[in-house]
mmCIF file of C-alpha atoms in Angstrom:
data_model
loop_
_atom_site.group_PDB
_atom_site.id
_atom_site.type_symbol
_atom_site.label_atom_id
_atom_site.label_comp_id
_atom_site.label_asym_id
_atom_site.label_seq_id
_atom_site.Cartn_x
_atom_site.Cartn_y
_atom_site.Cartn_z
ATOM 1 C CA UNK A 1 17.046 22.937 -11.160
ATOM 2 C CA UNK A 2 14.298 22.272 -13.897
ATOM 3 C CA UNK A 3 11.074 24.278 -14.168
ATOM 4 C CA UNK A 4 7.302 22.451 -15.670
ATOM 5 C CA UNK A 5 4.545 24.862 -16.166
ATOM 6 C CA UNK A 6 1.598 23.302 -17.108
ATOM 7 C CA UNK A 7 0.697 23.938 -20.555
ATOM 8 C CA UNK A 8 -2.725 23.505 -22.171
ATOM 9 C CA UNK A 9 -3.585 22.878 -25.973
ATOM 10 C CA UNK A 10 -5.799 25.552 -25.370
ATOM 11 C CA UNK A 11 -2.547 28.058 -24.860
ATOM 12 C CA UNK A 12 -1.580 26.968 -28.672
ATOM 13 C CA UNK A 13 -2.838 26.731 -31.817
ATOM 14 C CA UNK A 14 -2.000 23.670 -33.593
ATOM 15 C CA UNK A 15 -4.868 23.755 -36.224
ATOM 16 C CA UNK A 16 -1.626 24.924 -38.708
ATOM 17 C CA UNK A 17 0.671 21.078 -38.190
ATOM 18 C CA UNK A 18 -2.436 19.489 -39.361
ATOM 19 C CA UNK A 19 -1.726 19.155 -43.276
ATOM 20 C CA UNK A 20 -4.672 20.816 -44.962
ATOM 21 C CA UNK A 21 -8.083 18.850 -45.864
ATOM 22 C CA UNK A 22 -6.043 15.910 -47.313
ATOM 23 C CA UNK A 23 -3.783 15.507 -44.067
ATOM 24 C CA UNK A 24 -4.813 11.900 -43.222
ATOM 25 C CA UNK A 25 -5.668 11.024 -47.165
ATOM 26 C CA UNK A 26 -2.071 11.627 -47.988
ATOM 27 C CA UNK A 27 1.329 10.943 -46.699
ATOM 28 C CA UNK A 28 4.850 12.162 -47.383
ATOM 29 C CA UNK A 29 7.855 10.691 -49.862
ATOM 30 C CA UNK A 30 11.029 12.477 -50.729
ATOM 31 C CA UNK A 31 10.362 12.849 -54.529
ATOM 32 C CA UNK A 32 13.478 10.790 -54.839
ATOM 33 C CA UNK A 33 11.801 7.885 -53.699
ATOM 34 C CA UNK A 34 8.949 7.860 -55.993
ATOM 35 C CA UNK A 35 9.037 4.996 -58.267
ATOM 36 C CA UNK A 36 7.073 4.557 -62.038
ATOM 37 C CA UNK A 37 3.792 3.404 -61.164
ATOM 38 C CA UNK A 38 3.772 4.544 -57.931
ATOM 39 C CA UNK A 39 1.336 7.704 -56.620
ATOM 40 C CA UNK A 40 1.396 11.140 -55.662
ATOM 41 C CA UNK A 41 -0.324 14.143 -55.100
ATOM 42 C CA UNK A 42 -0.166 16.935 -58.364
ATOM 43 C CA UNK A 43 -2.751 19.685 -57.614
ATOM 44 C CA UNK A 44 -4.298 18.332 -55.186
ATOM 45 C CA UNK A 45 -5.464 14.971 -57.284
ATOM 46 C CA UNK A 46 -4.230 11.814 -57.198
ATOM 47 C CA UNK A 47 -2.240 10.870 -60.119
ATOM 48 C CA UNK A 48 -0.383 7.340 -61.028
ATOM 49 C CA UNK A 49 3.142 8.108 -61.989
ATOM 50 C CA UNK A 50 4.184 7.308 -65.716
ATOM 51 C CA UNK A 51 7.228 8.767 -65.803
ATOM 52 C CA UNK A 52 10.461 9.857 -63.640
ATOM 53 C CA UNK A 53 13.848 11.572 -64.905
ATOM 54 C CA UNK A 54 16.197 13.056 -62.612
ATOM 55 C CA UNK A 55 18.529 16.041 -63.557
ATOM 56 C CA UNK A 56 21.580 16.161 -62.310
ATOM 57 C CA UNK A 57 22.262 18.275 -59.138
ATOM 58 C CA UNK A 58 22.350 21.706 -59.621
ATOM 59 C CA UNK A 59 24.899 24.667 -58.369
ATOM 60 C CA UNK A 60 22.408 24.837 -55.081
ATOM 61 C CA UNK A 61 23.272 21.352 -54.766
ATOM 62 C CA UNK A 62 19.462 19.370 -55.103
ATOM 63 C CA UNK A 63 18.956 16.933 -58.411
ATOM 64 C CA UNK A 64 15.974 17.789 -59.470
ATOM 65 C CA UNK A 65 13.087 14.900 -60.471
ATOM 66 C CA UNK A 66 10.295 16.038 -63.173
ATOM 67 C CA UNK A 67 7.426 13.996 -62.823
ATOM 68 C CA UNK A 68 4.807 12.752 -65.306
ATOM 69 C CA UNK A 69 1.750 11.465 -64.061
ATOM 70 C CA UNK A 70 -2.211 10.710 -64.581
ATOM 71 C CA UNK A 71 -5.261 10.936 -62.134
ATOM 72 C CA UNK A 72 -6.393 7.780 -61.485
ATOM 73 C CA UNK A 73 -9.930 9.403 -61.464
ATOM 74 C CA UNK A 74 -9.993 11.553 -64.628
ATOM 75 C CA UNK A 75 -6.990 10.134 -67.125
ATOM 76 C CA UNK A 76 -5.632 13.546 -67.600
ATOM 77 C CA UNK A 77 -2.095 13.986 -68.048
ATOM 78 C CA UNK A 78 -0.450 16.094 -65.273
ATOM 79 C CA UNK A 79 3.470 17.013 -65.029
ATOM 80 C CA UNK A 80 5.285 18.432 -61.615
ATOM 81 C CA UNK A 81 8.608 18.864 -61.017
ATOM 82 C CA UNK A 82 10.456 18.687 -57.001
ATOM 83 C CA UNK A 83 13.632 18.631 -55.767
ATOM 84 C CA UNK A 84 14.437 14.834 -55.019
ATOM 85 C CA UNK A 85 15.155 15.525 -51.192
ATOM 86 C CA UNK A 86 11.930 17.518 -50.609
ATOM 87 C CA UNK A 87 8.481 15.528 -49.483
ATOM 88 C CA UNK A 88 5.871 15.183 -51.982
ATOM 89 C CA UNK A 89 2.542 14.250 -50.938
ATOM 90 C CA UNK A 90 1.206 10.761 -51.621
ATOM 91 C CA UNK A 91 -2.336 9.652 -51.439
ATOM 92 C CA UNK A 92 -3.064 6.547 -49.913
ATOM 93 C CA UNK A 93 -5.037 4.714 -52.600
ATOM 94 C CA UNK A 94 -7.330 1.439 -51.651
ATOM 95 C CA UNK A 95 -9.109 -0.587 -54.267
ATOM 96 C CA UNK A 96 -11.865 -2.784 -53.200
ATOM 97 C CA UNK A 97 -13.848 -5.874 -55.836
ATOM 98 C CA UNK A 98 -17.585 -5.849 -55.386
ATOM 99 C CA UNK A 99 -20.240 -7.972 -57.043
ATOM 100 C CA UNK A 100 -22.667 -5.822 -59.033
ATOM 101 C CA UNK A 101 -26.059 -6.898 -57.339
ATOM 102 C CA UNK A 102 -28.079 -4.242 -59.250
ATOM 103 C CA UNK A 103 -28.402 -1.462 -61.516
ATOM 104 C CA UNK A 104 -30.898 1.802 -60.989
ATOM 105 C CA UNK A 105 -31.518 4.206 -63.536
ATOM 106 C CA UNK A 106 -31.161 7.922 -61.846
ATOM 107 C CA UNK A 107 -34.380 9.496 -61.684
ATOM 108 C CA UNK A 108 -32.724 12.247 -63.832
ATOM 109 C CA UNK A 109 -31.415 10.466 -66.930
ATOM 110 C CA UNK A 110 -28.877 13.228 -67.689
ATOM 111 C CA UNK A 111 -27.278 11.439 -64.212
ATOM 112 C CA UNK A 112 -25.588 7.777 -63.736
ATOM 113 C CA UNK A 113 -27.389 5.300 -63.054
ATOM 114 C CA UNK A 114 -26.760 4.132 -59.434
ATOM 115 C CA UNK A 115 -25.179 0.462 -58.958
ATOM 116 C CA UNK A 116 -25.947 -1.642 -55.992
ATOM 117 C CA UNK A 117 -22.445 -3.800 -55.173
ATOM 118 C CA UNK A 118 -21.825 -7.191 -52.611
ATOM 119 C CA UNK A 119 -17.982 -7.508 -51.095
ATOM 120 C CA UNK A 120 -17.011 -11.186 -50.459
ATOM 121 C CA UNK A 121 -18.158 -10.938 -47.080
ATOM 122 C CA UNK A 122 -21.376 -9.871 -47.993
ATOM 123 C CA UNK A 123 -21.645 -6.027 -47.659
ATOM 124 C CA UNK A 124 -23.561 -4.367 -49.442
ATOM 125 C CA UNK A 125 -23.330 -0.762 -50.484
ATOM 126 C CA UNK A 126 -25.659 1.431 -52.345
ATOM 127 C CA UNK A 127 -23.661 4.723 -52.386
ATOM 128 C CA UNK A 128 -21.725 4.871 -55.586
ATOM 129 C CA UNK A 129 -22.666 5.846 -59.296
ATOM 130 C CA UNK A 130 -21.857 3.952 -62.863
ATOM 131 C CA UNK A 131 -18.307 5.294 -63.879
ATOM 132 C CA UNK A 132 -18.263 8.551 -65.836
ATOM 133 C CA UNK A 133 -16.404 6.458 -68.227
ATOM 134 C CA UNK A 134 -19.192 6.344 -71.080
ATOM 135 C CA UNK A 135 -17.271 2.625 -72.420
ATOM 136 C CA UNK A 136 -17.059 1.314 -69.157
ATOM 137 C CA UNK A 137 -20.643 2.058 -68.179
ATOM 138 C CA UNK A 138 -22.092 0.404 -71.334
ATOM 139 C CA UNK A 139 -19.671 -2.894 -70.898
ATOM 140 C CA UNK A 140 -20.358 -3.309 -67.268
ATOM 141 C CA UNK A 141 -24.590 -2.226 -67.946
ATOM 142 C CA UNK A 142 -24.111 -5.018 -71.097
ATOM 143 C CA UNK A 143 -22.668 -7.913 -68.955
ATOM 144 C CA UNK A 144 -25.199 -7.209 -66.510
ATOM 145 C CA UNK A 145 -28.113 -7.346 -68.753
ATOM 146 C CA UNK A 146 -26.671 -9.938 -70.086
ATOM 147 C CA UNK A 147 -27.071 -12.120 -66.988
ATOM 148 C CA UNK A 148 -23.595 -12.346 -66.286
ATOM 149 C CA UNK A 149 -22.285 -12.242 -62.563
ATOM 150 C CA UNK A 150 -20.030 -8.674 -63.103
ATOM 151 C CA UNK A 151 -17.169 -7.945 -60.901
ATOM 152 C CA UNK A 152 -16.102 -4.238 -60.608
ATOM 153 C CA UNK A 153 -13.066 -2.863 -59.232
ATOM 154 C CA UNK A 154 -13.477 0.339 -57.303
ATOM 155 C CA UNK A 155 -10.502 2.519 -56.323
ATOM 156 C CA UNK A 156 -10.455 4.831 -53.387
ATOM 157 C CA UNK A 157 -8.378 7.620 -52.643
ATOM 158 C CA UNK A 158 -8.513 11.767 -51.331
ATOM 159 C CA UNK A 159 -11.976 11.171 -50.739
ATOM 160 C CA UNK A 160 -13.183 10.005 -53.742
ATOM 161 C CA UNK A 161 -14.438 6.250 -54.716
ATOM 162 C CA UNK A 162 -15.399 5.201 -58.581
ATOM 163 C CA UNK A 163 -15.781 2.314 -60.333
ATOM 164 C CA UNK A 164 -12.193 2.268 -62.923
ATOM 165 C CA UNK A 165 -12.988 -1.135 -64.455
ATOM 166 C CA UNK A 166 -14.672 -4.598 -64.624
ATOM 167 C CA UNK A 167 -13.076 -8.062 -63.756
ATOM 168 C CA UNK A 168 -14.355 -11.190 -65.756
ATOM 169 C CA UNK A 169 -15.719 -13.818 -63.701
ATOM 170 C CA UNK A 170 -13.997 -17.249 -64.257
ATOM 171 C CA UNK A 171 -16.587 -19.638 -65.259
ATOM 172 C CA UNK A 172 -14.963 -23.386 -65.990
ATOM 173 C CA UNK A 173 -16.468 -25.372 -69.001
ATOM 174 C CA UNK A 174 -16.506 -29.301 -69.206
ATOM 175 C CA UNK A 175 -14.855 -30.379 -71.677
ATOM 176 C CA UNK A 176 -12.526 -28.158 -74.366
ATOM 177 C CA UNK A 177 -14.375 -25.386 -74.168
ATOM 178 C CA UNK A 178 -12.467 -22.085 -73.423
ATOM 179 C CA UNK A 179 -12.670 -20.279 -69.896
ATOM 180 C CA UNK A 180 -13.869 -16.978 -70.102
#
């Protein structure tokens, strides 16, 4: 004959199966699976993978894969190693196109200026800075100036958003003339 007790969450603590802060900004991969130019978690940042090698398997009987990779926020170079049956951590990266709509200096001018962006469907959103990127921040401030329509391509993952680069608008000539 089976027994059921009821049994309330309140009887167990399950804060510990959660994952840590970045439980629902990552997911898991057997490090076997990752593939060159795919993602994953190093240090808790997320990095683009640049390089796999797998060793062979050892005398406790798991190949080993070292892993080369850069964050996708920073460019630094970051290096991990796992064996290829264990789970990794991957972050679950978005990247989103807005229209640049405006540009405001920061009241502090030590600070980014702040960029005012359009989706296709019209969104706006006010909440995100000029990239740290010095090169890309003068390119994407001189097309704006400029008075051309700039496209920037924002990337989203762990938590974090930032511009990474500009798209050029496709503007059709008559005539010969070249499309920029």
């Amino acid at each position: 004959m089976l027994h059921f007790s009821a049994v309330s969450d309140e009887d167990h603590d399950f804060s510990h199966q959660a994952g840590g802060d970045n439980a629902s900004k990552t997911y898991p991969m057997a490090a076997g699976a990752l593939k060159k130019g795919g993602y994953i978690c190093i240090n808790q940042r997320p990095c683009k993978v640049i390089d796999l090698s797998v060793s062979k398997t050892g005398k406790h009987g798991h190949a080993k894969v070292s892993i080369v990779a850069t964050d996708i926020f920073t460019g630094n170079r970051l290096e991990d190693q796992a064996p290829s049956t264990h789970n990794v951590e991957v972050p679950f990266v978005k990247t989103f196109t807005y229209s640049v709509l405006d540009i405001q200096p920061n009241e502090d001018p030590a600070l980014p200026s702040h960029l005012s962006l359009m989706d296709d469907e019209g969104n706006s959103r006010e909440d995100l800075d000029m990239p740290p990127d010095q090169a890309l921040a003068a390119m994407i401030k001189e097309q704006f100036d400029a008075g051309k329509e700039v496209m920037v391509v924002v990337v989203s993952a762990m938590g974090i958003e930032q511009v990474l680069q500009t798209k050029n608008v496709l503007v059709g000539e008559i005539g010969n003339e070249a499309v920029l």
